Amino acid sequence: MDEIKTTQNEGEKLAFQSDYMEGAHPAIIKKLAETNLLHTSGYGSDKFCEEARTLIRKACETPDAQIQFLTGGTQTNSTVIDCLLKKWQGVIAAESGHVAVHEAGAVEYTGHKVIALKAQNGKLSAKTIESYIKDFYADANWEHVVEPGMVYISQPTEFGTIYSKQELSDISKVCRQHKIPLFADGARLAYALGSKENDVSLKDLARLTDVFYIGGTKCGTLFGEAVVVPKPELIPHFLTQIKQHGALLAKGRLLGIQFAELFKNDLYLELGKTADSYAQKIQDALTAAGYKLYFVSPTNQVFFVIENSKLQPLEQKVMYGFMEKYDENHTVIRFCTSWATTENDVEKLLQVIKEM
Amino acid sequence: MDEIKTTQNEGEKLAFQSDYMEGAHPAIIKKLAETNLLHTSGYGSDKFCEEARTLIRKACETPDAQIQFLTGGTQTNSTVIDCLLKKWQGVIAAESGHVAVHEAGAVEYTGHKVIALKAQNGKLSAKTIESYIKDFYADANWEHVVEPGMVYISQPTEFGTIYSKQELSDISKVCRQHKIPLFADGARLAYALGSKENDVSLKDLARLTDVFYIGGTKCGTLFGEAVVVPKPELIPHFLTQIKQHGALLAKGRLLGIQFAELFKNDLYLELGKTADSYAQKIQDALTAAGYKLYFVSPTNQVFFVIENSKLQPLEQKVMYGFMEKYDENHTVIRFCTSWATTENDVEKLLQVIKEM
Amino acid sequence: MDEIKTTQNEGEKLAFQSDYMEGAHPAIIKKLAETNLLHTSGYGSDKFCEEARTLIRKACETPDAQIQFLTGGTQTNSTVIDCLLKKWQGVIAAESGHVAVHEAGAVEYTGHKVIALKAQNGKLSAKTIESYIKDFYADANWEHVVEPGMVYISQPTEFGTIYSKQELSDISKVCRQHKIPLFADGARLAYALGSKENDVSLKDLARLTDVFYIGGTKCGTLFGEAVVVPKPELIPHFLTQIKQHGALLAKGRLLGIQFAELFKNDLYLELGKTADSYAQKIQDALTAAGYKLYFVSPTNQVFFVIENSKLQPLEQKVMYGFMEKYDENHTVIRFCTSWATTENDVEKLLQVIKEM
Amino acid sequence: MDEIKTTQNEGEKLAFQSDYMEGAHPAIIKKLAETNLLHTSGYGSDKFCEEARTLIRKACETPDAQIQFLTGGTQTNSTVIDCLLKKWQGVIAAESGHVAVHEAGAVEYTGHKVIALKAQNGKLSAKTIESYIKDFYADANWEHVVEPGMVYISQPTEFGTIYSKQELSDISKVCRQHKIPLFADGARLAYALGSKENDVSLKDLARLTDVFYIGGTKCGTLFGEAVVVPKPELIPHFLTQIKQHGALLAKGRLLGIQFAELFKNDLYLELGKTADSYAQKIQDALTAAGYKLYFVSPTNQVFFVIENSKLQPLEQKVMYGFMEKYDENHTVIRFCTSWATTENDVEKLLQVIKEM
């Protein structure tokens, strides 16, 4: 891709507000350009999609998995959840879960309640889920209440934290005891997989969840999420349902090409590792500078508490994201790294942190 | 884009089955690559989307228009229709309209009936619409029937035909008399605009419809449709509703970049003209060879009747599309050109037609 | 019930416009009054509902049937259809079927398309259904089309005609071959059962359909429809789904009390017989007087063609219903009898017919 | 109604579990019987409905109000909320609100989120609502979150508490400042109106809310809720939307007859007063006997804490309702009076309380 010059961001502010501010990993852009004029059939039936499926099945060690590609996170969440729930059921999620908070009611729009339960550091516990389900059926009026029909978790969570293999196994066990599917939102999965603290592999996800997706949009592609259904019959007529939700891309190959690139040479894992290591540097620098971390995050998102008076000066130099009020005088803000973050920018940010 | 080699399609069959079999116009791929590492904000709030909006507003002569970008046709249809209809209403469409037939019930999924009316050559007439509406309100039981709340047409239609300015004006007049919006699906709009027979400009569409979209997926982009709402207040909270439908692209800039390219140097119009002229050549060749045209199409889709016995031999040489049974011994098939069709391929197809 | 005087309708016009213009059969009113102050549990779990279920199961010879009571026809149709369809499916119905025409889009509101097929005299044929299903799966693009997931018929139909046992068996066979449920709307079932031409018993319905309902609202009750699911597991969590549709009556016993009365002493069958015999007299009188019947109806609804000039004079004497334009000078109108129609009123109507 | 003997409940347990265990007030049964064979037109267009509307408009001092009758509480809630919300909005409710908890997800089924906020004694405060709305619009990402589009409250609440005129005025003010409608669920409204502590009249409700309903099912009718829309244009095409929700009763007159009776001679107010006074006696007796009240309720529902060991003995004598775990050894249960509760039964219950 050397031949194509990209416009420089020189002179701009440092960009740490999010992980979807750039295009795609250069290897992907290169491949999209190379394959641009090839003719293929539509809707994901092409050879690139097949190649990507094969690579993903291998990485997840799920030879039978049904794999479908969608274009974005909210779309994937609302479509998959709708496909998994029976008509009278709702989905259990952390109260901070993306589907509970930041999807404009896309799940409810499909007719289903999001049953928001207390979470810790963005994570649901097996115990919380189990208690809820047991109490539900113990209620004499349960037939008048929305039945919990599945569990939604995010790996990593919206706060950058990750489920350990033990935690995930415990949740999986509860779900299987109660015969409800477990769905993991992997919009930022590369950053969980790349984390030093992570012990949950793709294979573990395929074994312990019933459906999960491998995020592309925030992890190196232009757009796209790869939904993995290890037991393919769990979602019948998935293609039709994706179409019905307006989520079927005509030129499905664009998704296949991108995911095939991500799963060649472990690119997906490498992307995450680098971004996570940068985030850890930033987190360490913040701690060293005396800032309180809102959560200790092992992935690419760093949340910390900052005095309100420092916000405006900071904004002159760095774009940051996701804030909420901490108290009258403090705010929680986020620095977020990504596959596109450069070492140079991290160094500059560390300098800014020292001075802020 | 000379620098990037694209894999050759040599040895493959001729590809005339559809207009979404390749990637994007090379100018678009070039621009996506050049801008790839720039940082921008998400969800269509970036400078590229603004640039594209400005260019489209200028081309449509609608300085106030609200313009939003979605990723595909079915998604755009079901989202826009849902945004335009009151909860108790349905949408009038041709019985052959895409929303009535080929969208897996995406409109009904949002709770609305598609009121399918008789069409001619894929086109609704103002008279048909007016009769339906008048009969509706004349029915003593109208309150128990789905109220027609808008009209959906396609320009060009699913059969490649186009509405003339007079026809469109007549439909528009009926809609305005009855105070219901008119929505034009422009998934293949470039091929209507590029047709020699066409007298409906973008400006006319902006004046005569209430919402229309400029198709990208089939007209030169990787994906994407630009929805134009000349009177912006007609769809309030459009962004939120797009999100709710799972149709909001995180990296909205990808759509902005692509549509900005399409609307520089009249690329959008040029794309269509070339594809249409190729289709006319093919149509002429079919007629000359004695084939019956199913519809006389002035755009990029050619439908004709062929003996069943010729189908298999043809398949060895050309990929064709969209067939329906004509009678026991004949089938209707489609040859479709696109912005990616080459003169060379057309010449080869003309040769095939002579020999088939 | 002799003790309670009912207000006389003296001086009013003759009432033949519909079969839901009065309250309930006197035996039902009597029972409601007698049981009025008894305490029972709610939502259909009371002894009266159990009694009604037992009587209905016996009448239908379906000892295992799940039976639920809802309050009205549109509600029952949209709830049952939603419970039977998978999320991506639609329901096949006659183009004149109540769900296709007169339910304000209640089925679409639940997210499902009504696939309206050509009917004859209001009836779908097994052949029409089979063709549609075969063509559906023969279409290369079937995954982009709404899958036919069940068949809805009305017995009697909206035009008063009835399916014969042979016709019903044929439809049932097609449905079972394609593994989709058959649902019969029995809003006016008493009038089918009471018809001299009828050879379809309750037992046949229970055997040949997968779900059907026994109409109360138009057949002797204040309100209420009894849904019979011969294989109870076909609709899981039915009570919850009824509640979710806003269709669960708190004082479910009201439905139990009413249906128990209808199924004691064959009241339900008797009601229908009388009303049908009156309708036949009216139909004969119309024919004798030279009126063209729009359909030859063996049940309680009589449709005939009348000159427009006669409509207003007729209206002074009789309330009639359901009209549609026949041609410029003629209209189709309906006379409808019911369990509440008296011999005296019929005699008066016959006189009116002679004079009109 | 003396002529009709009702079966005695002698020998049965005392019935205090709910307020929908009997039929209707005898005056209503009498009227239903008297009018039974009258012919009227359907769907609420009859003279009885008009009479009821006139009486209700007078009682509420809202001469222009649109009034529609539905059959049950959940149905009314989900239909009205759906009619009031724009497609992208959700409804604010107390976390203990009926729509948030006990309606099987009927609101979500229509596509809308229930935004459950903290409540005190079952009541939302104006401050809580205002904070939520302000925080909502202060969030930079508000376009990605469900917009609060209306407020739902219950008068009395699910815990028997009531909003004072001041509290209701404050909530009303917040709603009007933010231009969102306020809807009051009056399923048990008679018991709020009849409470000694109540200072909110029907007129106040009509003035301070935008829609409210007058509950019948729990307040003297067989079934039915009267929805009052003081500014009638607030819900256009209400009849059609009621039909679309499967909530339109064919024999609408049944609702008109019942509500007309309730609003003659102040029957509705009297019903509530008596039931409330009985409940207060029971509450006083419980307090005197040393039981902890879960809430101090001024209406017909009494919630108190009881040792688990006492539950089974109590069950032998009294049917009680609605329990939740208080702690390991205690449970919260409910005694509920109604228009059908007799002084004799109350005396017996007071004796049971002394002995339990």
CSV table of C-alpha atoms in Angstrom, one decimal, chain D residues 33-332:
chain,number,residue,atom,x,y,z
D,33,ALA,CA,-79.8,-8.1,31.4
D,34,GLU,CA,-82.4,-5.5,30.7
D,35,THR,CA,-80.7,-4.2,27.6
D,36,ASN,CA,-79.6,-7.6,26.4
D,37,LEU,CA,-81.8,-8.0,23.4
D,38,LEU,CA,-81.7,-4.4,22.1
D,39,HIS,CA,-80.0,-4.0,18.8
D,40,THR,CA,-77.2,-1.5,18.6
D,41,SER,CA,-74.4,-0.8,16.2
D,42,GLY,CA,-71.0,-2.0,17.0
D,43,TYR,CA,-67.5,-0.8,18.1
D,44,GLY,CA,-68.6,1.8,20.6
D,45,SER,CA,-70.8,3.8,18.2
D,46,ASP,CA,-74.0,3.0,20.2
D,47,LYS,CA,-76.1,5.2,22.4
D,48,PHE,CA,-75.0,3.5,25.6
D,49,CYS,CA,-71.4,4.4,24.9
D,50,GLU,CA,-72.5,7.9,24.1
D,51,GLU,CA,-74.4,8.1,27.4
D,52,ALA,CA,-71.3,6.9,29.3
D,53,ARG,CA,-69.1,9.4,27.5
D,54,THR,CA,-71.4,12.2,28.4
D,55,LEU,CA,-71.5,11.2,32.0
D,56,ILE,CA,-67.7,10.8,32.2
D,57,ARG,CA,-67.1,14.1,30.4
D,58,LYS,CA,-69.4,15.8,33.0
D,59,ALA,CA,-67.7,14.1,35.9
D,60,CYS,CA,-64.3,15.1,34.6
D,61,GLU,CA,-65.4,18.5,33.5
D,62,THR,CA,-63.8,17.9,30.1
D,63,PRO,CA,-66.5,18.7,27.6
D,64,ASP,CA,-64.3,18.0,24.6
D,65,ALA,CA,-62.6,14.8,25.8
D,66,GLN,CA,-62.2,11.8,23.5
D,67,ILE,CA,-63.3,8.8,25.4
D,68,GLN,CA,-62.7,5.2,24.3
D,69,PHE,CA,-63.4,2.0,26.1
D,70,LEU,CA,-61.0,-0.9,26.2
D,71,THR,CA,-61.3,-4.2,28.0
D,72,GLY,CA,-58.4,-4.6,30.4
D,73,GLY,CA,-55.5,-2.8,32.1
D,74,THR,CA,-52.5,-4.3,30.3
D,75,GLN,CA,-54.2,-3.9,27.0
D,76,THR,CA,-55.1,-0.3,27.8
D,77,ASN,CA,-51.6,0.5,29.0
D,78,SER,CA,-49.8,-0.9,26.0
D,79,THR,CA,-52.3,0.6,23.5
D,80,VAL,CA,-52.3,4.1,24.9
D,81,ILE,CA,-48.5,4.2,25.4
D,82,ASP,CA,-48.0,3.0,21.9
D,83,CYS,CA,-50.4,5.7,20.6
D,84,LEU,CA,-48.6,8.4,22.6
D,85,LEU,CA,-45.0,7.6,21.9
D,86,LYS,CA,-43.2,8.5,18.7
D,87,LYS,CA,-41.5,5.5,17.2
D,88,TRP,CA,-38.1,6.3,18.7
D,89,GLN,CA,-39.2,7.0,22.2
D,90,GLY,CA,-39.6,5.2,25.4
D,91,VAL,CA,-41.9,5.6,28.4
D,92,ILE,CA,-40.7,6.7,31.9
D,93,ALA,CA,-42.2,4.6,34.6
D,94,ALA,CA,-41.6,3.7,38.2
D,95,GLU,CA,-39.4,0.6,38.6
D,96,SER,CA,-42.4,-0.9,40.3
D,97,GLY,CA,-44.9,0.3,37.7
D,98,HIS,CA,-47.2,-2.3,36.3
D,99,VAL,CA,-45.9,-1.7,32.8
D,100,ALA,CA,-42.4,-2.2,34.0
D,101,VAL,CA,-43.0,-5.5,35.8
D,102,HIS,CA,-46.3,-7.3,35.3
D,103,GLU,CA,-47.4,-7.0,31.8
D,104,ALA,CA,-45.3,-9.7,30.1
D,105,GLY,CA,-43.4,-7.1,28.1
D,106,ALA,CA,-46.5,-5.8,26.4
D,107,VAL,CA,-45.0,-2.4,26.0
D,108,GLU,CA,-41.7,-3.6,24.6
D,109,TYR,CA,-43.7,-5.8,22.3
D,110,THR,CA,-44.9,-2.6,20.6
D,111,GLY,CA,-41.3,-1.6,20.1
D,112,HIS,CA,-40.8,0.8,23.0
D,113,LYS,CA,-38.5,0.7,26.0
D,114,VAL,CA,-39.8,1.1,29.5
D,115,ILE,CA,-37.4,3.5,31.2
D,116,ALA,CA,-37.7,2.4,34.8
D,117,LEU,CA,-36.7,5.0,37.4
D,118,LYS,CA,-36.4,4.7,41.1
D,119,ALA,CA,-39.6,5.3,43.0
D,120,GLN,CA,-40.6,5.8,46.6
D,121,ASN,CA,-43.6,3.9,47.9
D,122,GLY,CA,-44.4,3.1,44.3
D,123,LYS,CA,-44.4,6.8,43.3
D,124,LEU,CA,-42.2,8.7,40.9
D,125,SER,CA,-41.2,12.2,41.9
D,126,ALA,CA,-41.2,15.2,39.7
D,127,LYS,CA,-37.6,15.6,40.6
D,128,THR,CA,-36.6,12.2,39.6
D,129,ILE,CA,-38.3,12.6,36.2
D,130,GLU,CA,-36.8,16.0,35.7
D,131,SER,CA,-33.3,14.9,36.5
D,132,TYR,CA,-33.6,12.0,34.1
D,133,ILE,CA,-34.7,14.2,31.3
D,134,LYS,CA,-32.1,16.8,31.9
D,135,ASP,CA,-29.3,14.3,32.1
D,136,PHE,CA,-30.6,12.7,29.0
D,137,TYR,CA,-30.2,15.8,26.9
D,138,ALA,CA,-27.0,16.7,28.6
D,139,ASP,CA,-25.4,13.4,27.4
D,140,ALA,CA,-23.3,14.0,24.3
D,141,ASN,CA,-24.5,10.7,23.0
D,142,TRP,CA,-28.2,11.3,23.5
D,143,GLU,CA,-29.1,10.5,19.9
D,144,HIS,CA,-27.9,7.0,20.6
D,145,VAL,CA,-30.2,6.6,23.6
D,146,VAL,CA,-34.0,6.0,23.8
D,147,GLU,CA,-35.6,9.4,24.2
D,148,PRO,CA,-38.0,9.7,27.1
D,149,GLY,CA,-41.3,10.5,25.3
D,150,MET,CA,-43.9,10.3,28.0
D,151,VAL,CA,-44.4,9.6,31.7
D,152,TYR,CA,-46.5,6.8,33.0
D,153,ILE,CA,-47.8,6.8,36.6
D,154,SER,CA,-50.5,4.8,38.4
D,155,GLN,CA,-53.1,6.4,40.6
D,156,PRO,CA,-53.3,4.6,43.0
D,157,THR,CA,-49.9,2.9,42.6
D,158,GLU,CA,-49.3,-0.8,42.6
D,159,PHE,CA,-48.6,-0.5,46.3
D,160,GLY,CA,-51.9,1.3,47.1
D,161,THR,CA,-50.3,4.7,47.6
D,162,ILE,CA,-51.6,7.8,46.0
D,163,TYR,CA,-50.2,11.0,44.4
D,164,SER,CA,-51.3,14.2,46.1
D,165,LYS,CA,-52.5,17.1,44.1
D,166,GLN,CA,-49.2,18.8,44.7
D,167,GLU,CA,-47.2,15.8,43.6
D,168,LEU,CA,-49.3,15.4,40.5
D,169,SER,CA,-49.1,19.1,39.7
D,170,ASP,CA,-45.3,19.0,40.0
D,171,ILE,CA,-45.0,16.0,37.7
D,172,SER,CA,-47.4,17.6,35.2
D,173,LYS,CA,-45.4,20.7,35.2
D,174,VAL,CA,-42.2,18.9,34.4
D,175,CYS,CA,-43.9,17.0,31.6
D,176,ARG,CA,-45.4,20.2,30.1
D,177,GLN,CA,-42.1,22.0,30.3
D,178,HIS,CA,-40.5,19.1,28.3
D,179,LYS,CA,-43.6,18.7,26.1
D,180,ILE,CA,-44.1,15.1,26.8
D,181,PRO,CA,-47.5,13.7,27.7
D,182,LEU,CA,-48.4,12.4,31.2
D,183,PHE,CA,-50.5,9.2,31.3
D,184,ALA,CA,-52.2,8.0,34.5
D,185,ASP,CA,-53.1,4.3,34.8
D,186,GLY,CA,-56.3,4.3,36.8
D,187,ALA,CA,-57.0,0.6,37.0
D,188,ARG,CA,-57.9,1.1,40.6
D,189,LEU,CA,-58.9,4.7,40.3
D,190,ALA,CA,-62.1,4.3,42.3
D,191,TYR,CA,-60.0,3.4,45.3
D,192,ALA,CA,-57.9,6.5,45.0
D,193,LEU,CA,-61.0,8.7,44.6
D,194,GLY,CA,-62.6,7.1,47.6
D,195,SER,CA,-59.6,7.5,49.9
D,196,LYS,CA,-59.9,9.9,52.8
D,197,GLU,CA,-56.4,11.1,52.1
D,198,ASN,CA,-57.1,11.8,48.4
D,199,ASP,CA,-57.2,15.4,47.1
D,200,VAL,CA,-57.0,14.6,43.4
D,201,SER,CA,-60.4,14.7,41.7
D,202,LEU,CA,-61.3,13.4,38.3
D,203,LYS,CA,-61.3,17.0,37.2
D,204,ASP,CA,-57.7,17.4,38.5
D,205,LEU,CA,-56.7,14.3,36.6
D,206,ALA,CA,-58.2,15.6,33.4
D,207,ARG,CA,-56.4,18.9,33.9
D,208,LEU,CA,-53.0,17.6,35.0
D,209,THR,CA,-52.6,14.6,32.9
D,210,ASP,CA,-52.8,14.2,29.1
D,211,VAL,CA,-54.5,10.9,29.1
D,212,PHE,CA,-55.8,8.8,32.0
D,213,TYR,CA,-58.1,5.9,32.4
D,214,ILE,CA,-60.9,5.1,34.7
D,215,GLY,CA,-60.6,1.5,35.7
D,216,GLY,CA,-63.6,-0.7,35.5
D,217,THR,CA,-62.3,-4.3,35.9
D,218,LYS,CA,-61.2,-3.8,39.4
D,219,CYS,CA,-63.8,-1.2,40.3
D,220,GLY,CA,-67.2,-2.7,39.7
D,221,THR,CA,-67.5,-3.8,36.1
D,222,LEU,CA,-67.2,-7.2,34.6
D,223,PHE,CA,-64.3,-5.7,32.6
D,224,GLY,CA,-63.4,-2.5,30.9
D,225,GLU,CA,-61.4,0.7,31.2
D,226,ALA,CA,-62.5,4.1,30.0
D,227,VAL,CA,-59.7,6.1,28.4
D,228,VAL,CA,-60.1,9.8,28.7
D,229,VAL,CA,-58.1,12.1,26.4
D,230,PRO,CA,-59.0,15.7,27.4
D,231,LYS,CA,-57.6,17.2,24.2
D,232,PRO,CA,-59.1,14.8,21.7
D,233,GLU,CA,-56.6,15.4,18.9
D,234,LEU,CA,-53.7,14.1,21.0
D,235,ILE,CA,-54.5,10.6,19.8
D,236,PRO,CA,-55.6,10.6,16.1
D,237,HIS,CA,-57.2,7.5,14.6
D,238,PHE,CA,-57.5,6.1,18.1
D,239,LEU,CA,-60.3,3.7,17.0
D,240,THR,CA,-58.1,2.2,14.2
D,241,GLN,CA,-55.1,1.9,16.6
D,242,ILE,CA,-57.3,0.2,19.2
D,243,LYS,CA,-58.4,-2.2,16.4
D,244,GLN,CA,-54.8,-2.7,15.3
D,245,HIS,CA,-53.9,-3.7,18.8
D,246,GLY,CA,-56.7,-6.3,18.9
D,247,ALA,CA,-58.4,-4.2,21.6
D,248,LEU,CA,-61.6,-3.1,19.9
D,249,LEU,CA,-64.7,-4.9,21.3
D,250,ALA,CA,-67.3,-5.7,18.7
D,251,LYS,CA,-70.2,-5.2,21.2
D,252,GLY,CA,-68.8,-1.9,22.4
D,253,ARG,CA,-72.1,-1.2,24.1
D,254,LEU,CA,-71.2,-3.6,26.9
D,255,LEU,CA,-68.6,-1.1,28.0
D,256,GLY,CA,-70.9,1.8,27.5
D,257,ILE,CA,-73.7,0.2,29.6
D,258,GLN,CA,-71.3,-0.6,32.4
D,259,PHE,CA,-69.6,2.8,32.6
D,260,ALA,CA,-72.9,4.6,32.3
D,261,GLU,CA,-74.0,2.7,35.4
D,262,LEU,CA,-70.8,3.5,37.3
D,263,PHE,CA,-71.3,7.2,36.6
D,264,LYS,CA,-74.9,7.4,37.7
D,265,ASN,CA,-75.6,8.4,41.3
D,266,ASP,CA,-71.8,8.6,42.0
D,267,LEU,CA,-71.7,4.8,42.2
D,268,TYR,CA,-68.0,4.9,41.2
D,269,LEU,CA,-67.0,7.1,44.1
D,270,GLU,CA,-69.2,5.2,46.6
D,271,LEU,CA,-67.7,1.8,45.6
D,272,GLY,CA,-64.2,3.1,46.4
D,273,LYS,CA,-65.1,4.7,49.7
D,274,THR,CA,-66.5,1.6,51.1
D,275,ALA,CA,-63.7,-0.6,50.0
D,276,ASP,CA,-61.1,1.8,51.3
D,277,SER,CA,-62.8,2.1,54.7
D,278,TYR,CA,-62.7,-1.6,55.0
D,279,ALA,CA,-59.1,-1.7,54.1
D,280,GLN,CA,-58.3,0.9,56.7
D,281,LYS,CA,-60.0,-1.2,59.3
D,282,ILE,CA,-57.8,-4.1,58.3
D,283,GLN,CA,-54.7,-2.0,58.3
D,284,ASP,CA,-55.5,-0.7,61.7
D,285,ALA,CA,-56.1,-4.2,63.0
D,286,LEU,CA,-52.8,-5.4,61.6
D,287,THR,CA,-51.0,-2.5,63.2
D,288,ALA,CA,-52.8,-3.1,66.5
D,289,ALA,CA,-51.7,-6.7,66.3
D,290,GLY,CA,-48.1,-5.7,65.9
D,291,TYR,CA,-47.6,-6.4,62.2
D,292,LYS,CA,-45.3,-4.1,60.3
D,293,LEU,CA,-47.0,-2.5,57.3
D,294,TYR,CA,-44.8,-2.6,54.2
D,295,PHE,CA,-46.4,0.6,53.0
D,296,VAL,CA,-49.0,2.7,54.7
D,297,SER,CA,-51.7,2.5,52.2
D,298,PRO,CA,-54.7,4.9,52.1
D,299,THR,CA,-56.6,2.8,49.6
D,300,ASN,CA,-57.9,-0.7,49.2
D,301,GLN,CA,-54.6,-2.7,49.3
D,302,VAL,CA,-52.9,-3.5,52.5
D,303,PHE,CA,-49.3,-4.8,52.5
D,304,PHE,CA,-47.7,-6.2,55.6
D,305,VAL,CA,-44.9,-8.3,56.8
D,306,ILE,CA,-45.6,-11.7,58.3
D,307,GLU,CA,-43.5,-14.5,59.6
D,308,ASN,CA,-43.2,-17.4,57.2
D,309,SER,CA,-44.4,-19.9,59.8
D,310,LYS,CA,-47.8,-18.1,59.9
D,311,LEU,CA,-48.4,-18.3,56.2
D,312,GLN,CA,-49.7,-21.8,55.9
D,313,PRO,CA,-52.2,-21.6,58.9
D,314,LEU,CA,-53.4,-18.3,57.4
D,315,GLU,CA,-54.0,-19.8,54.0
D,316,GLN,CA,-56.5,-22.2,55.5
D,317,LYS,CA,-58.7,-19.4,56.4
D,318,VAL,CA,-58.0,-16.5,54.0
D,319,MET,CA,-57.0,-16.1,50.4
D,320,TYR,CA,-54.3,-13.4,50.2
D,321,GLY,CA,-52.2,-12.2,47.5
D,322,PHE,CA,-49.0,-10.7,46.0
D,323,MET,CA,-46.2,-11.8,48.1
D,324,GLU,CA,-42.5,-11.1,48.0
D,325,LYS,CA,-39.7,-12.2,50.2
D,326,TYR,CA,-39.0,-9.7,53.0
D,327,ASP,CA,-36.1,-11.5,54.6
D,328,GLU,CA,-35.2,-15.1,55.3
D,329,ASN,CA,-38.0,-15.5,57.8
D,330,HIS,CA,-40.6,-13.0,56.7
D,331,THR,CA,-42.8,-12.4,53.7
D,332,VAL,CA,-44.8,-9.4,52.4
